[in-house]
Short mmCIF file of C-alpha atoms and ligand atoms in Angstrom, two decimals:
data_model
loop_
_atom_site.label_atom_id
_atom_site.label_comp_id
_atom_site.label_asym_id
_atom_site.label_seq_id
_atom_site.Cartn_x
_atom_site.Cartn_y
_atom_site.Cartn_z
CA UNK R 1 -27.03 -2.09 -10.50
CA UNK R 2 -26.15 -0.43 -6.86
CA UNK R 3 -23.62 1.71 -6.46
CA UNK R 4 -22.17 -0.40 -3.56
CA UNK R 5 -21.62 -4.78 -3.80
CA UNK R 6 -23.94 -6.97 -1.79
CA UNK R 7 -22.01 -8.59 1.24
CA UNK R 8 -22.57 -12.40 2.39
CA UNK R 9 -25.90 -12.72 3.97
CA UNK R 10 -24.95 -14.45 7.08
CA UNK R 11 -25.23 -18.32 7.60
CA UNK R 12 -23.85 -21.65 8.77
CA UNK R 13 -21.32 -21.69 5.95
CA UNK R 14 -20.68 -18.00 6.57
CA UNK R 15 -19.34 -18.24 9.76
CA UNK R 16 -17.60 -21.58 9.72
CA UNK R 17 -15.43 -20.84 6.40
CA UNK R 18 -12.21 -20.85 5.62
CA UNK R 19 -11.37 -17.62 5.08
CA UNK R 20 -11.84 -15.60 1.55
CA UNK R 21 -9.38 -15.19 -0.77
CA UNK R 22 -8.08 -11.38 -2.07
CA UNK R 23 -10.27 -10.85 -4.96
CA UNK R 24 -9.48 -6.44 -5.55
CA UNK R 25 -11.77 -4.81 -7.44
CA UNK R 26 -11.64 -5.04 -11.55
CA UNK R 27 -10.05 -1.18 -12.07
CA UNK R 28 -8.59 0.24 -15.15
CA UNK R 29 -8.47 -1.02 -18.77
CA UNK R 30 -7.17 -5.18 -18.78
CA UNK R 31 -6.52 -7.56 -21.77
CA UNK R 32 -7.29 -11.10 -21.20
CA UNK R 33 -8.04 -14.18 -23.44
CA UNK R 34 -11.09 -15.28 -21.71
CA UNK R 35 -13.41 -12.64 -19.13
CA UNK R 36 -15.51 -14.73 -17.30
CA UNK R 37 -18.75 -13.32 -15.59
CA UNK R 38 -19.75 -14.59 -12.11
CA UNK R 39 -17.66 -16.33 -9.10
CA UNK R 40 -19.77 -19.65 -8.07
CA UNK R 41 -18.77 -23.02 -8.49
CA UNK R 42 -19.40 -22.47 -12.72
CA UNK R 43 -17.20 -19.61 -13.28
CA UNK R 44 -14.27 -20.18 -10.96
CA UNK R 45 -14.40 -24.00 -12.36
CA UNK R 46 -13.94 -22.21 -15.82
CA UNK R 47 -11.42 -19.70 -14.57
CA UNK R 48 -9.26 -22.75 -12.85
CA UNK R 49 -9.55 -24.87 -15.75
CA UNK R 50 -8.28 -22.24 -18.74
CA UNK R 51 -5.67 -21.08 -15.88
CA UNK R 52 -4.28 -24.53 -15.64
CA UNK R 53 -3.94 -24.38 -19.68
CA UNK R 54 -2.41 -21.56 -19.85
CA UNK R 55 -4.89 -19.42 -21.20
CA UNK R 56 -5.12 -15.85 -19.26
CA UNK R 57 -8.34 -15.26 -18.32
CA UNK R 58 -10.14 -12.17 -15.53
CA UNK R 59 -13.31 -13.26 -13.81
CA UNK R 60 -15.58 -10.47 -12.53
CA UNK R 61 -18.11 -10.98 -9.25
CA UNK R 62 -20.77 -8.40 -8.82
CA UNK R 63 -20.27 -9.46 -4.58
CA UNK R 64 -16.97 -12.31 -3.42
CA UNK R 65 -16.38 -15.72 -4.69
CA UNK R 66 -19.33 -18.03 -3.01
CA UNK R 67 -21.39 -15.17 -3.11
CA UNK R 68 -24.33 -16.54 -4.99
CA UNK R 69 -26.34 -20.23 -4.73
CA UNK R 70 -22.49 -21.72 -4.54
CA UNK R 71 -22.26 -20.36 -0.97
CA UNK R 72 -25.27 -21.08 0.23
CA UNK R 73 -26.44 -24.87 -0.97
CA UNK R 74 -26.66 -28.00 1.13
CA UNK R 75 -23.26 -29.12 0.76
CA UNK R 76 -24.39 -32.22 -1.45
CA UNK R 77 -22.37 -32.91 -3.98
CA UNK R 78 -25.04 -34.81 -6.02
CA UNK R 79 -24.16 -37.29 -8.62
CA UNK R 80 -26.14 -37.14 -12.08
CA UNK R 81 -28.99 -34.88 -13.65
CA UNK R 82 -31.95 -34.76 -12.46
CA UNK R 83 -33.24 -36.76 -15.76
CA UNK R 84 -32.83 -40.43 -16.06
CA UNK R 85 -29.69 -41.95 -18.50
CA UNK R 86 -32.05 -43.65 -20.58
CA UNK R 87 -34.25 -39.87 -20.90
CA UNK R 88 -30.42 -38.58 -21.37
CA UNK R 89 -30.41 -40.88 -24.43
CA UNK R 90 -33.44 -40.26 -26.19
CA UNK R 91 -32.65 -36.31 -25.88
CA UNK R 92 -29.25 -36.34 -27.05
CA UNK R 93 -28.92 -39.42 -29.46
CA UNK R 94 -27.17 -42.55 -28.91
CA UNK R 95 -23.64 -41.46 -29.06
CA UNK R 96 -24.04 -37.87 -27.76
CA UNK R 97 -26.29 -39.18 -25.16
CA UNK R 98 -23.45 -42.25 -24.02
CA UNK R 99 -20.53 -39.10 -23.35
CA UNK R 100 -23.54 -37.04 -21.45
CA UNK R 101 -24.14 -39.71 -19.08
CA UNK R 102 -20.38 -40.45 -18.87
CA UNK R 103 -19.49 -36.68 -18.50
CA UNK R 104 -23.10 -36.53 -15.71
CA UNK R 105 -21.64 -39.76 -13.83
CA UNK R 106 -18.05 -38.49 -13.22
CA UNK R 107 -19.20 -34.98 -11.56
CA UNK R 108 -18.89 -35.74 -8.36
CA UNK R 109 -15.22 -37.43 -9.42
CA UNK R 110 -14.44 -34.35 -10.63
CA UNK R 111 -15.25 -32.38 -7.48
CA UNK R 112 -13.15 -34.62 -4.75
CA UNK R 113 -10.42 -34.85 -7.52
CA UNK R 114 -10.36 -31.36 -7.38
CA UNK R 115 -10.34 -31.11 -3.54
CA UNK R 116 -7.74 -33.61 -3.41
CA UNK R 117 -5.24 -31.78 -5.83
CA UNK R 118 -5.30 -28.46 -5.10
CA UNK R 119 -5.75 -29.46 -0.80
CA UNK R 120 -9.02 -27.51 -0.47
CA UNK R 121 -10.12 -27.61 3.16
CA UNK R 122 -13.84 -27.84 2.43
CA UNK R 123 -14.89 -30.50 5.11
CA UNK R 124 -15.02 -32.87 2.30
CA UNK R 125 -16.42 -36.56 3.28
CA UNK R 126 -18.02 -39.03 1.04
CA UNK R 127 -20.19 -40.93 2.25
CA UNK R 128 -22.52 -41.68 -0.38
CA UNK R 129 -25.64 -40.02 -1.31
CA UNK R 130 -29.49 -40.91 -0.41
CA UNK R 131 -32.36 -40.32 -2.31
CA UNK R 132 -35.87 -41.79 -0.36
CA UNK R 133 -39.06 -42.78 -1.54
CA UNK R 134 -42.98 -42.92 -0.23
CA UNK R 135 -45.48 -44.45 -2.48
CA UNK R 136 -45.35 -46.13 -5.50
CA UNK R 137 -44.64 -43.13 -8.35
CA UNK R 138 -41.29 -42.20 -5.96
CA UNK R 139 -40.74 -46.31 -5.71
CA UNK R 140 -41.07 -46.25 -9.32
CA UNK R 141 -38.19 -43.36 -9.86
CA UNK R 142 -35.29 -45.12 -7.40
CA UNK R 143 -36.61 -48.53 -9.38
CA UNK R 144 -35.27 -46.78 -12.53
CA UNK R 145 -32.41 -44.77 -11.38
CA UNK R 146 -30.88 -48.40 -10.28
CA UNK R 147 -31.40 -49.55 -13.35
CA UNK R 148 -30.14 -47.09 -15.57
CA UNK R 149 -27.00 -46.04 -13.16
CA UNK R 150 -26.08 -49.35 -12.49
CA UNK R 151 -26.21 -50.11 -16.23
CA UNK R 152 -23.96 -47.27 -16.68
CA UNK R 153 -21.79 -48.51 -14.69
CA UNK R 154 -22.43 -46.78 -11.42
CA UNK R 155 -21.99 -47.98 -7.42
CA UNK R 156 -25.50 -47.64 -6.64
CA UNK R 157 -28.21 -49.63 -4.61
CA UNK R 158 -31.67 -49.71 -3.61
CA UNK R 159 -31.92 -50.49 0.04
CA UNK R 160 -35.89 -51.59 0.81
CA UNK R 161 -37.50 -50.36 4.46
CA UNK R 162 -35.54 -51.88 6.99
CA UNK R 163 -31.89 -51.32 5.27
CA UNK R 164 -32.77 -47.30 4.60
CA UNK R 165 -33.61 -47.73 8.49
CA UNK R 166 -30.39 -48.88 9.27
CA UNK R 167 -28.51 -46.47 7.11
CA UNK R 168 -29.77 -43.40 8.17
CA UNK R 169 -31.33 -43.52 11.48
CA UNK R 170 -35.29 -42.95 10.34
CA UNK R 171 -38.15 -44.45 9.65
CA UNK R 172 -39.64 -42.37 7.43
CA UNK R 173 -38.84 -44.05 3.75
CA UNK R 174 -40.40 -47.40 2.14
CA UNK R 175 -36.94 -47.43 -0.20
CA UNK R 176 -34.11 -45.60 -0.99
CA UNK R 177 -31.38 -44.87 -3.53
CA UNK R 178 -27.83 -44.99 -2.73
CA UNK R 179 -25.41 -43.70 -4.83
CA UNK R 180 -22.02 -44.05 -3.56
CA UNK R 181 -20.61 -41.42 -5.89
CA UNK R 182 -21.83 -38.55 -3.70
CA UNK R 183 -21.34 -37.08 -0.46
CA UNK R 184 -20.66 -33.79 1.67
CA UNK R 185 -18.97 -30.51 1.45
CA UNK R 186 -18.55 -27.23 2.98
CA UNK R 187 -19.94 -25.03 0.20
CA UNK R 188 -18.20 -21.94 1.01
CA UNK R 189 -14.68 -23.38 1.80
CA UNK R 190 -14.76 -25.30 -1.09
CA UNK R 191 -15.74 -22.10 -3.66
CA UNK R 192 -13.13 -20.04 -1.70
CA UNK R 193 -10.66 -23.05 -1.88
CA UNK R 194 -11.56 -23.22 -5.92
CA UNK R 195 -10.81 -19.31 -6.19
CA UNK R 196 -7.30 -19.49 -4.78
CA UNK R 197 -6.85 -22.36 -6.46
CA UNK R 198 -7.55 -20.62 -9.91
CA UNK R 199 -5.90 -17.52 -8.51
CA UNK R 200 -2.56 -19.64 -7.87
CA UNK R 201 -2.81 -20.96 -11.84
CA UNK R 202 -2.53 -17.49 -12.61
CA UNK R 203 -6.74 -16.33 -13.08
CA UNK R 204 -7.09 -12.86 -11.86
CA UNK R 205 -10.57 -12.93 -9.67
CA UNK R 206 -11.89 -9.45 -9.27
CA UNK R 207 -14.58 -9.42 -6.54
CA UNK R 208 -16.75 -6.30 -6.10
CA UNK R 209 -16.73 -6.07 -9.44
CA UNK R 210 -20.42 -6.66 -11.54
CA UNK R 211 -20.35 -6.75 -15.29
CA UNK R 212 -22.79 -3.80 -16.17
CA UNK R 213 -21.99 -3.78 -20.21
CA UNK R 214 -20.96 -6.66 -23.05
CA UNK R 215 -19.87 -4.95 -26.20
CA UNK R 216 -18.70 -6.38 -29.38
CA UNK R 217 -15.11 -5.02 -29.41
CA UNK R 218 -13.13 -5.96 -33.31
CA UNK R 219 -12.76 -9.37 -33.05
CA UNK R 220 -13.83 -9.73 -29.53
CA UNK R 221 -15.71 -8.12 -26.60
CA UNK R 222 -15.24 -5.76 -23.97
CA UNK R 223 -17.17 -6.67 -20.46
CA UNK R 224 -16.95 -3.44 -18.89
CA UNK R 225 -18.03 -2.87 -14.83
CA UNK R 226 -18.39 0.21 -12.15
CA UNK R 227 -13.98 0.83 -12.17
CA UNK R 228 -13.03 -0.78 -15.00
CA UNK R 229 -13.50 -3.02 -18.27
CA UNK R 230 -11.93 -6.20 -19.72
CA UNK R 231 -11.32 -6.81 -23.15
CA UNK R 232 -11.61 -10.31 -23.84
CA UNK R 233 -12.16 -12.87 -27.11
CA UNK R 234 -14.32 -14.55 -24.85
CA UNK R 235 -16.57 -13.99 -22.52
CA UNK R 236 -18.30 -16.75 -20.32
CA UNK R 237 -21.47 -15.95 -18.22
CA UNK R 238 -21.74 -18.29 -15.74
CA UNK R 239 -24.73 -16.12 -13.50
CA UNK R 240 -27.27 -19.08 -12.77
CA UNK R 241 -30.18 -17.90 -10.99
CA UNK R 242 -28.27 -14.66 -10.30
CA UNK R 243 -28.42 -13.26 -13.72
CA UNK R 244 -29.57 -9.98 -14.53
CA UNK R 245 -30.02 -7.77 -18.21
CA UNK R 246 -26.75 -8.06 -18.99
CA UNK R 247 -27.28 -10.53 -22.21
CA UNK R 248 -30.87 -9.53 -23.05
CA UNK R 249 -32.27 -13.03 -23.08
CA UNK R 250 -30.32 -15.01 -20.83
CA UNK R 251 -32.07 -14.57 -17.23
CA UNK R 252 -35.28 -16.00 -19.56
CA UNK R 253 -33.47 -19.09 -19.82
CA UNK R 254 -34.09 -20.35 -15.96
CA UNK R 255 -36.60 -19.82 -13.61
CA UNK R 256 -34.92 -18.62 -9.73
CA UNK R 257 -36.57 -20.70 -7.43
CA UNK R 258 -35.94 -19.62 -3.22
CA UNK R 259 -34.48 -22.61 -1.45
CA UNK R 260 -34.50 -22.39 1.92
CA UNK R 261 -32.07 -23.95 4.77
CA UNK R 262 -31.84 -24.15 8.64
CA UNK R 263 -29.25 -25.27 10.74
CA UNK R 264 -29.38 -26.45 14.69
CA UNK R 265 -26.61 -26.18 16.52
CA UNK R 266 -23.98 -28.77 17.34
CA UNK R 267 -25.64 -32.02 18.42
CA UNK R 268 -24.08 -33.92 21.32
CA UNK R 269 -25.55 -37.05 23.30
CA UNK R 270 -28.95 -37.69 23.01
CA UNK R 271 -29.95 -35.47 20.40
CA UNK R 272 -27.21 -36.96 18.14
CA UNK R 273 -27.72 -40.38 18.59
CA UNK R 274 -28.77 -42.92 15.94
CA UNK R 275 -29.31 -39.62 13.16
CA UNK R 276 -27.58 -40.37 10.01
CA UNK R 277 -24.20 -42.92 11.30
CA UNK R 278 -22.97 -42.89 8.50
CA UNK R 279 -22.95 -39.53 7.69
CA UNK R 280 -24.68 -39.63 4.22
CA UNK R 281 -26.20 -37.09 2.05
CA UNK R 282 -30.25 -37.19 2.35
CA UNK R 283 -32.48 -36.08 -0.36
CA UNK R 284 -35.57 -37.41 -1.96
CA UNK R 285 -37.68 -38.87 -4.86
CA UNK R 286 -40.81 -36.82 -4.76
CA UNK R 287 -42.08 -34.05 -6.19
CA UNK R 288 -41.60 -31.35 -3.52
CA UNK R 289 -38.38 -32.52 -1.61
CA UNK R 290 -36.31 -31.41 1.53
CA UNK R 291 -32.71 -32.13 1.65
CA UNK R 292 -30.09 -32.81 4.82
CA UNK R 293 -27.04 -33.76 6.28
CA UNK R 294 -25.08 -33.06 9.33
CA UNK R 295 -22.01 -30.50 9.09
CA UNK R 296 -18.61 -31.08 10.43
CA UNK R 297 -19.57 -30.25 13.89
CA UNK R 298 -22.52 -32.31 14.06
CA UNK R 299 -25.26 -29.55 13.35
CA UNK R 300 -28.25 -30.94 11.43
CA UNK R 301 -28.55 -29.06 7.95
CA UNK R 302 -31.88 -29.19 6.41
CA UNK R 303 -33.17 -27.55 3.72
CA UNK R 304 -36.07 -27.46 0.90
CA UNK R 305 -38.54 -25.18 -1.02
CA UNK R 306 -41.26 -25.66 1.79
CA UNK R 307 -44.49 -25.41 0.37
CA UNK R 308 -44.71 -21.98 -0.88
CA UNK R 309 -42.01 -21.36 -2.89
CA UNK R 310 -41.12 -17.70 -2.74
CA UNK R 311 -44.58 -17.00 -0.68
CA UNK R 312 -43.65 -16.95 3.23
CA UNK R 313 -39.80 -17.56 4.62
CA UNK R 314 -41.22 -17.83 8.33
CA UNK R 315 -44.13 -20.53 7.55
CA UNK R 316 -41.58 -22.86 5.25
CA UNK R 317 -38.73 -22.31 7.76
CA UNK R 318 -41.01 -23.69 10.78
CA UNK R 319 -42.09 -26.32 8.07
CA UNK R 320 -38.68 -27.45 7.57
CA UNK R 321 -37.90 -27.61 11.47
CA UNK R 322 -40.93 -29.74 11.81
CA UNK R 323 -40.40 -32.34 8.73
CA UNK R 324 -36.76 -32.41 10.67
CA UNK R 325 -38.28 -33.37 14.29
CA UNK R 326 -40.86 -35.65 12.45
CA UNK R 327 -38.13 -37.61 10.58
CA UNK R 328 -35.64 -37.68 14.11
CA UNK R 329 -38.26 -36.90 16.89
CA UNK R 330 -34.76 -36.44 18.89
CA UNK R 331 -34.62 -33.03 17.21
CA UNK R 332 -37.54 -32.16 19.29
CA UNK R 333 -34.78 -30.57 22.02
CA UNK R 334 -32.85 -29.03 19.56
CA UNK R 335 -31.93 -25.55 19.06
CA UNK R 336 -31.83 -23.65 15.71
CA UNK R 337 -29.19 -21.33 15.32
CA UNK R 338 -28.54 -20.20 11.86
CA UNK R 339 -31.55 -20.15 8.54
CA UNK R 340 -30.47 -18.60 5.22
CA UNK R 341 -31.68 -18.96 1.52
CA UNK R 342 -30.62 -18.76 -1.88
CA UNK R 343 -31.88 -18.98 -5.95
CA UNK R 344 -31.91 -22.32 -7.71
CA UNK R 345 -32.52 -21.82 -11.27
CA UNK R 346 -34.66 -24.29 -12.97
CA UNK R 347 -34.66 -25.15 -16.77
CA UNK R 348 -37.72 -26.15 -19.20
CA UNK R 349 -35.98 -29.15 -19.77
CA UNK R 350 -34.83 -30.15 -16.27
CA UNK R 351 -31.37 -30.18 -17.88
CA UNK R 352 -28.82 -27.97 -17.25
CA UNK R 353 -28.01 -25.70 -20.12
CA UNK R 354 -24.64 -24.75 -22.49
CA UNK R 355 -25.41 -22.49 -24.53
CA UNK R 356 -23.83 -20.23 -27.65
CA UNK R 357 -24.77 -16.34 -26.95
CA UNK R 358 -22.38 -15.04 -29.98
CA UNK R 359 -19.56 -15.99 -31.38
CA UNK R 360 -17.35 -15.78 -28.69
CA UNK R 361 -19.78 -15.75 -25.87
CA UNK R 362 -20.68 -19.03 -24.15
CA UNK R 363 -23.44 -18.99 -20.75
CA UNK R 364 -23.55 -22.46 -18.74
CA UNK R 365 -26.12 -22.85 -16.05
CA UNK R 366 -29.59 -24.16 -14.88
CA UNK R 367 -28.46 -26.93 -12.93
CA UNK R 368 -32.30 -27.69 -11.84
CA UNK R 369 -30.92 -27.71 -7.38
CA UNK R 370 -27.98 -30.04 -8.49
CA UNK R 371 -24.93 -27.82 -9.72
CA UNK R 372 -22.46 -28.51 -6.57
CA UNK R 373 -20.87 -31.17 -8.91
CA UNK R 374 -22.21 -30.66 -12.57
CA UNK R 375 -21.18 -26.57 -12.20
CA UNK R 376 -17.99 -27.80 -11.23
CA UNK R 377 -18.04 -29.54 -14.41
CA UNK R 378 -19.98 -26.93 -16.49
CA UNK R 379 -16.83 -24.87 -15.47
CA UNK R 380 -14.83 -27.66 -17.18
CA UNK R 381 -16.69 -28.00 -19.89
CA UNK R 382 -17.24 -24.24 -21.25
CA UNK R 383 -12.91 -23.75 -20.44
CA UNK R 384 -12.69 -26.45 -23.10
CA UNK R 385 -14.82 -25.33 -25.64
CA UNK R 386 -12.99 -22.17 -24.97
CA UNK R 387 -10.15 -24.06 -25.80
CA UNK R 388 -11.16 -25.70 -29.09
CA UNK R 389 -11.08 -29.18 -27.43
CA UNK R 390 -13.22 -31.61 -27.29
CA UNK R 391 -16.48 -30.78 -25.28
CA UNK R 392 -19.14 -33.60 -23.99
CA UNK R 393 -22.20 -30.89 -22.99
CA UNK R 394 -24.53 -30.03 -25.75
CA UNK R 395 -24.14 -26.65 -27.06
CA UNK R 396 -26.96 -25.26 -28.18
CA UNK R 397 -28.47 -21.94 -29.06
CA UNK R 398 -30.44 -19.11 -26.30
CA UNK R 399 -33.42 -21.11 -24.96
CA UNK R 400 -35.68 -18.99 -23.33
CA UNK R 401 -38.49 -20.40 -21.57
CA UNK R 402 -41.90 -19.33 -23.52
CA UNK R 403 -44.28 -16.86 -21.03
CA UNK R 404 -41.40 -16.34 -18.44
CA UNK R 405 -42.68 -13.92 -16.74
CA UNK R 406 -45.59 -16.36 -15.52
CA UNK R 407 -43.30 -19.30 -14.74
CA UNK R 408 -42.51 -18.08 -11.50
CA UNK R 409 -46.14 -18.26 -10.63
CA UNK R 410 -46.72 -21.83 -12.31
CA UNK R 411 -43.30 -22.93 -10.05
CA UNK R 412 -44.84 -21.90 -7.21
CA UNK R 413 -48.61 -23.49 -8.07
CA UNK R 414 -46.11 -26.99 -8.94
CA UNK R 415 -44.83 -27.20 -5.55
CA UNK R 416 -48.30 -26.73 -3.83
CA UNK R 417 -49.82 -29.06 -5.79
CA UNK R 418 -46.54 -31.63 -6.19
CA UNK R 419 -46.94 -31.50 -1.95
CA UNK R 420 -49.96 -32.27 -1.91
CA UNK R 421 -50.03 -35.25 -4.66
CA UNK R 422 -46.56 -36.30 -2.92
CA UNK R 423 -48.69 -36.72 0.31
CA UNK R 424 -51.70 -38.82 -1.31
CA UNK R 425 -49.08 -40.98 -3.10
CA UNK R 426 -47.59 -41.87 0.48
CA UNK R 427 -50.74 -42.32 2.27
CA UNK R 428 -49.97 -39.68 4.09
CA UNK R 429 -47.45 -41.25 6.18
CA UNK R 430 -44.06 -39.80 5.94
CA UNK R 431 -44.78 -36.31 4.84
CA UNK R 432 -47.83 -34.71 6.84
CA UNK R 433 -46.19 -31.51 8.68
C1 FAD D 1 -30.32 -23.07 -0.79
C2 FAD D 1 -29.72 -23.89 -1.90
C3 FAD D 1 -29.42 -25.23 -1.68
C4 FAD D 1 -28.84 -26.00 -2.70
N1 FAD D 1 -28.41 -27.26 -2.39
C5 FAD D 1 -27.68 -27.94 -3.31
C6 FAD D 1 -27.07 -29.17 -2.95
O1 FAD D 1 -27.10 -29.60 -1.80
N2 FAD D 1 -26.41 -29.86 -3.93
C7 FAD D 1 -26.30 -29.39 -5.20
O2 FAD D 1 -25.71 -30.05 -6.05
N3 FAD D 1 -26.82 -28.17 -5.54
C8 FAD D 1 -27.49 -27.45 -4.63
N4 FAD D 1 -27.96 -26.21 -4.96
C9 FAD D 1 -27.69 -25.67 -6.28
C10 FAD D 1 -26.25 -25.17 -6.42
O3 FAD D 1 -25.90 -24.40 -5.29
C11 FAD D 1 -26.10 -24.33 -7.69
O4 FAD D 1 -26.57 -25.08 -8.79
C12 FAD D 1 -24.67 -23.93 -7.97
O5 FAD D 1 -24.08 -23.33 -6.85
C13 FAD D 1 -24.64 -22.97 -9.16
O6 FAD D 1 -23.36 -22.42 -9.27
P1 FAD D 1 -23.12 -21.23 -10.29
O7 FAD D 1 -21.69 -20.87 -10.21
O8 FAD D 1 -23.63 -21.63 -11.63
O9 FAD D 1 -24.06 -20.04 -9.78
P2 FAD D 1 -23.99 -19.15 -8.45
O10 FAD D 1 -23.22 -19.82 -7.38
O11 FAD D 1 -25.37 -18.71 -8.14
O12 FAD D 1 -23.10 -17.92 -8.90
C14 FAD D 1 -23.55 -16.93 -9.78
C15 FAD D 1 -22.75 -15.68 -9.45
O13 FAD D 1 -22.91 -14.73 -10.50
C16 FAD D 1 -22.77 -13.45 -9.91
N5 FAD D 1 -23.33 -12.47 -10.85
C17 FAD D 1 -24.60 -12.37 -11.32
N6 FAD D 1 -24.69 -11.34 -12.18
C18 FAD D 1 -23.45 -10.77 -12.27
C19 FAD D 1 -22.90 -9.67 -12.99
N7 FAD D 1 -23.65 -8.93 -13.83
N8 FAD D 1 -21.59 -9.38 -12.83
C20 FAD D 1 -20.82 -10.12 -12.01
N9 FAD D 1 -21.28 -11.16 -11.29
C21 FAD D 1 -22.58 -11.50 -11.43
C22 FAD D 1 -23.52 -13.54 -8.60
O14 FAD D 1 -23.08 -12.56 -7.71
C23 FAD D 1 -23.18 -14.98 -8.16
O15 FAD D 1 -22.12 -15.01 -7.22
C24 FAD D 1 -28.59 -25.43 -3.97
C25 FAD D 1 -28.90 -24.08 -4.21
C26 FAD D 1 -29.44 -23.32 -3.18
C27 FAD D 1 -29.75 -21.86 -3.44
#
């Protein structure tokens, strides 16, 4: 661990935040009820939610709140897992499975409930979110998201050719998805607007501040960093694709995965017309996928894995820029001003992952690219388990995912080959670069 805390990396979310909350440095010996371990969407969610009960709790970030993937996503607060209800089901159980899919269809409930009652100024819109399809295997996936969603109960609808058209200004998609449970945010603004939050509901947030020890302590545990230590009952890591050796085991659990993201600058007149009117939340139903949105100000946001995972920022930057002029050929004029990147973490299981460390020592993460809204609620989740109440996330035992240390290579081989299968599927229309 460095002597000195990592500072923001600069990007679009960077400079147009609101600003960050005080968050001094963890220093001297502190007592608390819960010590929570990293300041994204997970563990301030956590820290808010056992604040607002009453129960004390310290969290401790190795950088500032927003620091990690939470700072640096799209901005789409994305309703659901990334497998189906019905999968949901046969994992879980009937009843288990019924208050997973309830608990993975109210994230993004939970998120603008959230904005809405504490007032944070995170550019929050919502719009609905778009998922769209090429060729008959990504048909095939919005064909059964409508019908399981809509079963559950959900505002969704598959809009064929010309509707996606209308909705978002391109050509490019034979269907799409829309699920009117998601939308936009300003990822930044809305972790910094969490952290006072918690910080107002009485959480102490100690930036600057990584955990560098976890040691069973009597009845509980003592998380001890570079100035100071917590001793705790509990202790939540909540670290994602961030985590390091701190619980031997846990960064085994996920596999980081670089996500890349570009920005143009505003768009005014020609360059802005007809590209998304309605605002709405783009992703996709393939294999390898880019994401995008405009911001407040009318930049165009895109982002995506490219096609070589961790292999060459510069190639899957100019990769992204092109899919972007491809899908609006109006972007052809635009300028680029800001590109930045961050770690997903991916699980085995494409779900995300709760999971009992010790007694006394909870992790929740692996949100598979989707963890704007089911962090939020991870957050929720692990304060009430915390808490003795009831909790609707599976909690399991440390699942680490066999031959790790090769995963990264077999992620990266997935995308090359998912692109390239994506493209067949679509007849290569829609996807060349
Ligand atoms: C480029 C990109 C685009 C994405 N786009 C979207 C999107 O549009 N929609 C969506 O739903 N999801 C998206 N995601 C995923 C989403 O951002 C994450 O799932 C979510 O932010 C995870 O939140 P978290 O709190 O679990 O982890 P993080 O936000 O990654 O936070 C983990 C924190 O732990 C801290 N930490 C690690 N080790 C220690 C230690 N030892 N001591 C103290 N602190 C420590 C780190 O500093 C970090 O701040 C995207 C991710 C990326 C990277």
């Amino acid at each position: 661990m460095p002597d000195s805390s990592p500072t923001l990396p600069p990007s679009l979310w960077a400079a147009t935040a609101e600003p960050a909350p005080d968050c001094p440095p963890l220093a001297g010996s502190e007592e608390a009820e819960v010590a929570v371990v990293g300041g994204g969407f997970t563990g301030l969610s956590a820290a808010l939610h056992l604040a607002e009960a009453g129960t004390s709790v310290r969290l401790l970030e190795a950088a500032e709140p927003g620091w990690g993937a939470s700072g640096r996503n799209g901005g789409q607060v994305n309703p659901g897992w990334k497998i189906l209800p019905s999968a949901i089901r046969e994992r879980y159980g009937a009843d288990r499975g019924e208050r997973v899919i309830r608990m993975a269809g109210s994230t993004c409930d939970l998120v603008f409930d959230l904005i809405e009652r504490h007032g944070i100024a995170c550019d929050a819109i919502r719009p609905g979110l778009v998922f769209g399809a090429n060729g008959r295997r990504a048909l095939g996936v919005i064909d059964d998201w409508v019908r399981d969603w809509s079963a559950a109960g959900a505002d969704v609808e598959r809009l064929d050719r010309q509707g996606s058209a209308d909705l978002l200004g391109t050509e490019t998609y034979d269907a799409v998805f829309l699920d009117r449970r998601g939308g936009n945010i300003q990822p930044l603004s809305y972790a910094r607007g969490l952290a006072r939050a918690a910080q107002a509901a009485g959480a102490h947030l100690h930036g600057a501040s990584p955990a560098i020890a976890v040691e069973k302590q009597g009845a509980g545990w003592r998380v001890r960093s570079r100035a100071g230590e917590v001793r705790a009952r509990w202790v939540l890591l909540c670290t994602n694709g961030y985590s390091d050796a701190l619980w031997p085991g846990l960064a085994q659990a996920v596999v980081p995965v670089m996500s890349l993201v570009a920005a143009t600058k505003p768009l005014s007149g020609n360059l802005r017309e007809g590209i998304l009117p309605a605002r709405n939340a783009v992703t996709e139903a393939k294999r390898v996928i880019v994401y995008y949105r405009l911001d407040a100000a009318d930049r165009f946001v895109i982002g995506g894995r490219g096609r070589l995972g961790l292999a060459d920022e510069g190639s899957d930057l100019a990769h992204l820029e092109r899919v972007a002029v491809r899908y609006f050929p109006q972007l052809e004029g635009a300028e680029w001003e800001f590109n930045w990147g961050g770690l997903v973490a991916m699980t085995r299981r494409k779900t995300p992952l709760m999971m009992r460390l010790a007694p006394g020592v909870l992790a929740g993460l692996g949100f598979n690219g989707r963890g704007v809204a089911m962090g939020t609620m991870m957050g929720k989740q692990l304060a009430a388990a915390v808490r003795g109440e009831e909790v609707d996330m599976p909690l399991q035992a440390l699942e680490r995912w066999p031959l790790h240390a090769f995963r990264q290579l077999g992620v990266t081989g997935r995308i090359i080959l998912g692109g390239w299968l994506d493209r067949l599927e679509a007849g290569w229309r829609g996807t060349r670069s």
